Amino acid sequence: IQGYAVMETPISNSIPAPHMVIEEASEPGSIGQQIDIAAYPFVLGRILSILSTEIGVSRQHAEVNYDPQTNVFTLIDLQSTNGVTIGGQTILSSNAYEIKGETRIGLGPNVILKFVVNQS
């Protein structure tokens, strides 16, 4: 849409520095790799080079957000084809779900990410 811009909130010193660790994937070389979250909203999916070959993951699969007023991280399924799980439970598309450190997030049938928050 012309004239529409998504406002990204860069990570600052006052915002926790989170990342994801790939725990399961169809590409064995991806396991253990870290995905740094650089700004919000942060889109997870094949748009990221580390996930680009994951067949069951949509290009824009899910989105991580952070609310500095409440200090809460949320995850939204961006109407992905193969769904999103939090702790093994399927979530509904387009609804925001709170996530905390050590939460396991599934993208499609093969990818599991661990959400890690480094409090400063």
mmCIF file with all atom_site columns, C-alpha atoms in Angstrom, residues 4-119:
data_model
loop_
_atom_site.group_PDB
_atom_site.id
_atom_site.type_symbol
_atom_site.label_atom_id
_atom_site.label_alt_id
_atom_site.label_comp_id
_atom_site.label_asym_id
_atom_site.label_entity_id
_atom_site.label_seq_id
_atom_site.pdbx_PDB_ins_code
_atom_site.Cartn_x
_atom_site.Cartn_y
_atom_site.Cartn_z
_atom_site.occupancy
_atom_site.B_iso_or_equiv
_atom_site.pdbx_formal_charge
_atom_site.auth_seq_id
_atom_site.auth_comp_id
_atom_site.auth_asym_id
_atom_site.auth_atom_id
_atom_site.pdbx_PDB_model_num
ATOM 1   C CA . TYR A 1 4   ? 2.316  2.807   4.395  1.00 0.00 ? 4   TYR A CA 1
ATOM 2   C CA . ALA A 1 5   ? 5.400  2.185   6.535  1.00 0.00 ? 5   ALA A CA 1
ATOM 3   C CA . VAL A 1 6   ? 5.968  -0.307  9.301  1.00 0.00 ? 6   VAL A CA 1
ATOM 4   C CA . MET A 1 7   ? 7.574  1.336   12.307 1.00 0.00 ? 7   MET A CA 1
ATOM 5   C CA . GLU A 1 8   ? 10.368 -0.820  13.662 1.00 0.00 ? 8   GLU A CA 1
ATOM 6   C CA . THR A 1 9   ? 11.476 -0.340  17.227 1.00 0.00 ? 9   THR A CA 1
ATOM 7   C CA . PRO A 1 10  ? 15.233 -0.910  17.438 1.00 0.00 ? 10  PRO A CA 1
ATOM 8   C CA . ILE A 1 11  ? 16.620 -2.659  20.480 1.00 0.00 ? 11  ILE A CA 1
ATOM 9   C CA . SER A 1 12  ? 18.058 -0.174  22.950 1.00 0.00 ? 12  SER A CA 1
ATOM 10  C CA . ASN A 1 13  ? 19.888 -0.589  26.231 1.00 0.00 ? 13  ASN A CA 1
ATOM 11  C CA . SER A 1 14  ? 16.587 -0.519  28.120 1.00 0.00 ? 14  SER A CA 1
ATOM 12  C CA . ILE A 1 15  ? 15.067 -3.410  26.139 1.00 0.00 ? 15  ILE A CA 1
ATOM 13  C CA . PRO A 1 16  ? 16.177 -6.992  26.885 1.00 0.00 ? 16  PRO A CA 1
ATOM 14  C CA . ALA A 1 17  ? 18.310 -8.506  24.103 1.00 0.00 ? 17  ALA A CA 1
ATOM 15  C CA . PRO A 1 18  ? 16.485 -11.681 23.044 1.00 0.00 ? 18  PRO A CA 1
ATOM 16  C CA . HIS A 1 19  ? 17.373 -14.315 20.490 1.00 0.00 ? 19  HIS A CA 1
ATOM 17  C CA . MET A 1 20  ? 16.173 -17.682 19.252 1.00 0.00 ? 20  MET A CA 1
ATOM 18  C CA . VAL A 1 21  ? 18.179 -20.904 19.243 1.00 0.00 ? 21  VAL A CA 1
ATOM 19  C CA . ILE A 1 22  ? 17.278 -23.515 16.632 1.00 0.00 ? 22  ILE A CA 1
ATOM 20  C CA . GLU A 1 23  ? 16.718 -26.779 18.532 1.00 0.00 ? 23  GLU A CA 1
ATOM 21  C CA . GLU A 1 24  ? 15.157 -28.840 15.738 1.00 0.00 ? 24  GLU A CA 1
ATOM 22  C CA . ALA A 1 25  ? 15.236 -28.387 11.964 1.00 0.00 ? 25  ALA A CA 1
ATOM 23  C CA . SER A 1 26  ? 15.231 -30.457 8.790  1.00 0.00 ? 26  SER A CA 1
ATOM 24  C CA . GLU A 1 27  ? 18.685 -29.004 8.017  1.00 0.00 ? 27  GLU A CA 1
ATOM 25  C CA . PRO A 1 28  ? 21.087 -30.548 10.595 1.00 0.00 ? 28  PRO A CA 1
ATOM 26  C CA . GLY A 1 29  ? 23.576 -27.693 10.107 1.00 0.00 ? 29  GLY A CA 1
ATOM 27  C CA . SER A 1 30  ? 21.006 -25.214 11.421 1.00 0.00 ? 30  SER A CA 1
ATOM 28  C CA . ILE A 1 31  ? 20.627 -26.902 14.812 1.00 0.00 ? 31  ILE A CA 1
ATOM 29  C CA . GLY A 1 32  ? 22.242 -24.848 17.557 1.00 0.00 ? 32  GLY A CA 1
ATOM 30  C CA . GLN A 1 33  ? 22.410 -21.706 15.419 1.00 0.00 ? 33  GLN A CA 1
ATOM 31  C CA . GLN A 1 34  ? 21.250 -18.429 16.959 1.00 0.00 ? 34  GLN A CA 1
ATOM 32  C CA . ILE A 1 35  ? 18.791 -15.953 15.436 1.00 0.00 ? 35  ILE A CA 1
ATOM 33  C CA . ASP A 1 36  ? 19.336 -12.481 16.910 1.00 0.00 ? 36  ASP A CA 1
ATOM 34  C CA . ILE A 1 37  ? 16.256 -10.307 17.251 1.00 0.00 ? 37  ILE A CA 1
ATOM 35  C CA . ALA A 1 38  ? 17.381 -6.878  16.101 1.00 0.00 ? 38  ALA A CA 1
ATOM 36  C CA . ALA A 1 39  ? 14.124 -4.860  16.059 1.00 0.00 ? 39  ALA A CA 1
ATOM 37  C CA . TYR A 1 40  ? 10.377 -5.175  16.592 1.00 0.00 ? 40  TYR A CA 1
ATOM 38  C CA . PRO A 1 41  ? 8.274  -6.373  14.979 1.00 0.00 ? 41  PRO A CA 1
ATOM 39  C CA . PHE A 1 42  ? 10.643 -9.255  14.106 1.00 0.00 ? 42  PHE A CA 1
ATOM 40  C CA . VAL A 1 43  ? 9.450  -11.710 11.464 1.00 0.00 ? 43  VAL A CA 1
ATOM 41  C CA . LEU A 1 44  ? 10.384 -15.382 11.690 1.00 0.00 ? 44  LEU A CA 1
ATOM 42  C CA . GLY A 1 45  ? 10.233 -17.438 8.514  1.00 0.00 ? 45  GLY A CA 1
ATOM 43  C CA . ARG A 1 46  ? 12.021 -18.329 5.305  1.00 0.00 ? 46  ARG A CA 1
ATOM 44  C CA . ILE A 1 47  ? 12.693 -14.609 4.919  1.00 0.00 ? 47  ILE A CA 1
ATOM 45  C CA . LEU A 1 48  ? 15.624 -15.336 7.289  1.00 0.00 ? 48  LEU A CA 1
ATOM 46  C CA . SER A 1 49  ? 18.565 -16.978 5.517  1.00 0.00 ? 49  SER A CA 1
ATOM 47  C CA . ILE A 1 50  ? 19.026 -19.584 8.295  1.00 0.00 ? 50  ILE A CA 1
ATOM 48  C CA . LEU A 1 51  ? 15.423 -20.791 7.724  1.00 0.00 ? 51  LEU A CA 1
ATOM 49  C CA . SER A 1 52  ? 15.318 -20.256 3.942  1.00 0.00 ? 52  SER A CA 1
ATOM 50  C CA . THR A 1 53  ? 15.473 -23.980 3.075  1.00 0.00 ? 53  THR A CA 1
ATOM 51  C CA . GLU A 1 54  ? 12.883 -25.145 5.634  1.00 0.00 ? 54  GLU A CA 1
ATOM 52  C CA . ILE A 1 55  ? 10.058 -26.512 3.478  1.00 0.00 ? 55  ILE A CA 1
ATOM 53  C CA . GLY A 1 56  ? 7.344  -26.437 6.200  1.00 0.00 ? 56  GLY A CA 1
ATOM 54  C CA . VAL A 1 57  ? 8.064  -22.828 7.165  1.00 0.00 ? 57  VAL A CA 1
ATOM 55  C CA . SER A 1 58  ? 6.246  -19.952 5.450  1.00 0.00 ? 58  SER A CA 1
ATOM 56  C CA . ARG A 1 59  ? 8.204  -16.993 4.112  1.00 0.00 ? 59  ARG A CA 1
ATOM 57  C CA . GLN A 1 60  ? 6.642  -14.819 6.831  1.00 0.00 ? 60  GLN A CA 1
ATOM 58  C CA . HIS A 1 61  ? 5.535  -17.405 9.377  1.00 0.00 ? 61  HIS A CA 1
ATOM 59  C CA . ALA A 1 62  ? 5.339  -15.618 12.751 1.00 0.00 ? 62  ALA A CA 1
ATOM 60  C CA . GLU A 1 63  ? 6.129  -12.277 14.343 1.00 0.00 ? 63  GLU A CA 1
ATOM 61  C CA . VAL A 1 64  ? 7.756  -11.416 17.688 1.00 0.00 ? 64  VAL A CA 1
ATOM 62  C CA . ASN A 1 65  ? 6.853  -8.122  19.354 1.00 0.00 ? 65  ASN A CA 1
ATOM 63  C CA . TYR A 1 66  ? 7.829  -6.407  22.589 1.00 0.00 ? 66  TYR A CA 1
ATOM 64  C CA . ASP A 1 67  ? 5.870  -3.910  24.677 1.00 0.00 ? 67  ASP A CA 1
ATOM 65  C CA . PRO A 1 68  ? 8.310  -1.867  26.795 1.00 0.00 ? 68  PRO A CA 1
ATOM 66  C CA . GLN A 1 69  ? 5.481  -0.512  28.978 1.00 0.00 ? 69  GLN A CA 1
ATOM 67  C CA . THR A 1 70  ? 4.481  -3.974  30.174 1.00 0.00 ? 70  THR A CA 1
ATOM 68  C CA . ASN A 1 71  ? 7.856  -5.691  29.524 1.00 0.00 ? 71  ASN A CA 1
ATOM 69  C CA . VAL A 1 72  ? 5.988  -8.433  27.623 1.00 0.00 ? 72  VAL A CA 1
ATOM 70  C CA . PHE A 1 73  ? 7.062  -10.310 24.494 1.00 0.00 ? 73  PHE A CA 1
ATOM 71  C CA . THR A 1 74  ? 4.358  -11.654 22.205 1.00 0.00 ? 74  THR A CA 1
ATOM 72  C CA . LEU A 1 75  ? 4.214  -14.034 19.254 1.00 0.00 ? 75  LEU A CA 1
ATOM 73  C CA . ILE A 1 76  ? 1.690  -13.934 16.417 1.00 0.00 ? 76  ILE A CA 1
ATOM 74  C CA . ASP A 1 77  ? 1.099  -16.602 13.746 1.00 0.00 ? 77  ASP A CA 1
ATOM 75  C CA . LEU A 1 78  ? 1.028  -14.628 10.486 1.00 0.00 ? 78  LEU A CA 1
ATOM 76  C CA . GLN A 1 79  ? -1.572 -16.975 8.965  1.00 0.00 ? 79  GLN A CA 1
ATOM 77  C CA . SER A 1 80  ? 1.143  -19.506 8.163  1.00 0.00 ? 80  SER A CA 1
ATOM 78  C CA . THR A 1 81  ? 0.301  -22.601 6.150  1.00 0.00 ? 81  THR A CA 1
ATOM 79  C CA . ASN A 1 82  ? 1.655  -25.116 8.673  1.00 0.00 ? 82  ASN A CA 1
ATOM 80  C CA . GLY A 1 83  ? 0.933  -23.348 11.959 1.00 0.00 ? 83  GLY A CA 1
ATOM 81  C CA . VAL A 1 84  ? 2.807  -22.229 15.051 1.00 0.00 ? 84  VAL A CA 1
ATOM 82  C CA . THR A 1 85  ? 3.086  -23.895 18.440 1.00 0.00 ? 85  THR A CA 1
ATOM 83  C CA . ILE A 1 86  ? 4.094  -22.487 21.816 1.00 0.00 ? 86  ILE A CA 1
ATOM 84  C CA . GLY A 1 87  ? 5.234  -25.177 24.204 1.00 0.00 ? 87  GLY A CA 1
ATOM 85  C CA . GLY A 1 88  ? 3.704  -27.806 21.922 1.00 0.00 ? 88  GLY A CA 1
ATOM 86  C CA . GLN A 1 89  ? 0.260  -26.134 21.835 1.00 0.00 ? 89  GLN A CA 1
ATOM 87  C CA . THR A 1 90  ? -1.050 -24.827 18.508 1.00 0.00 ? 90  THR A CA 1
ATOM 88  C CA . ILE A 1 91  ? -1.920 -21.129 18.545 1.00 0.00 ? 91  ILE A CA 1
ATOM 89  C CA . LEU A 1 92  ? -4.617 -19.337 16.545 1.00 0.00 ? 92  LEU A CA 1
ATOM 90  C CA . SER A 1 93  ? -3.584 -17.153 13.612 1.00 0.00 ? 93  SER A CA 1
ATOM 91  C CA . SER A 1 94  ? -3.459 -13.386 14.106 1.00 0.00 ? 94  SER A CA 1
ATOM 92  C CA . ASN A 1 95  ? -3.767 -13.558 17.935 1.00 0.00 ? 95  ASN A CA 1
ATOM 93  C CA . ALA A 1 96  ? -0.913 -12.320 20.142 1.00 0.00 ? 96  ALA A CA 1
ATOM 94  C CA . TYR A 1 97  ? 0.382  -14.834 22.707 1.00 0.00 ? 97  TYR A CA 1
ATOM 95  C CA . GLU A 1 98  ? 2.797  -13.959 25.492 1.00 0.00 ? 98  GLU A CA 1
ATOM 96  C CA . ILE A 1 99  ? 6.172  -15.689 25.347 1.00 0.00 ? 99  ILE A CA 1
ATOM 97  C CA . LYS A 1 100 ? 8.846  -15.784 28.025 1.00 0.00 ? 100 LYS A CA 1
ATOM 98  C CA . GLY A 1 101 ? 12.458 -16.868 28.188 1.00 0.00 ? 101 GLY A CA 1
ATOM 99  C CA . GLU A 1 102 ? 13.024 -20.585 27.498 1.00 0.00 ? 102 GLU A CA 1
ATOM 100 C CA . THR A 1 103 ? 9.693  -20.858 25.605 1.00 0.00 ? 103 THR A CA 1
ATOM 101 C CA . ARG A 1 104 ? 9.815  -23.371 22.758 1.00 0.00 ? 104 ARG A CA 1
ATOM 102 C CA . ILE A 1 105 ? 8.234  -22.175 19.523 1.00 0.00 ? 105 ILE A CA 1
ATOM 103 C CA . GLY A 1 106 ? 7.370  -24.502 16.656 1.00 0.00 ? 106 GLY A CA 1
ATOM 104 C CA . LEU A 1 107 ? 7.249  -23.283 13.077 1.00 0.00 ? 107 LEU A CA 1
ATOM 105 C CA . GLY A 1 108 ? 5.575  -25.879 10.895 1.00 0.00 ? 108 GLY A CA 1
ATOM 106 C CA . PRO A 1 109 ? 6.309  -29.609 11.302 1.00 0.00 ? 109 PRO A CA 1
ATOM 107 C CA . ASN A 1 110 ? 10.121 -29.569 11.581 1.00 0.00 ? 110 ASN A CA 1
ATOM 108 C CA . VAL A 1 111 ? 11.420 -26.404 13.261 1.00 0.00 ? 111 VAL A CA 1
ATOM 109 C CA . ILE A 1 112 ? 11.578 -25.759 17.001 1.00 0.00 ? 112 ILE A CA 1
ATOM 110 C CA . LEU A 1 113 ? 13.141 -22.568 18.323 1.00 0.00 ? 113 LEU A CA 1
ATOM 111 C CA . LYS A 1 114 ? 13.954 -21.730 21.943 1.00 0.00 ? 114 LYS A CA 1
ATOM 112 C CA . PHE A 1 115 ? 13.286 -18.101 22.875 1.00 0.00 ? 115 PHE A CA 1
ATOM 113 C CA . VAL A 1 116 ? 16.087 -16.739 25.075 1.00 0.00 ? 116 VAL A CA 1
ATOM 114 C CA . VAL A 1 117 ? 16.072 -13.366 26.845 1.00 0.00 ? 117 VAL A CA 1
ATOM 115 C CA . ASN A 1 118 ? 19.298 -11.915 28.213 1.00 0.00 ? 118 ASN A CA 1
ATOM 116 C CA . GLN A 1 119 ? 18.293 -9.414  30.859 1.00 0.00 ? 119 GLN A CA 1
#
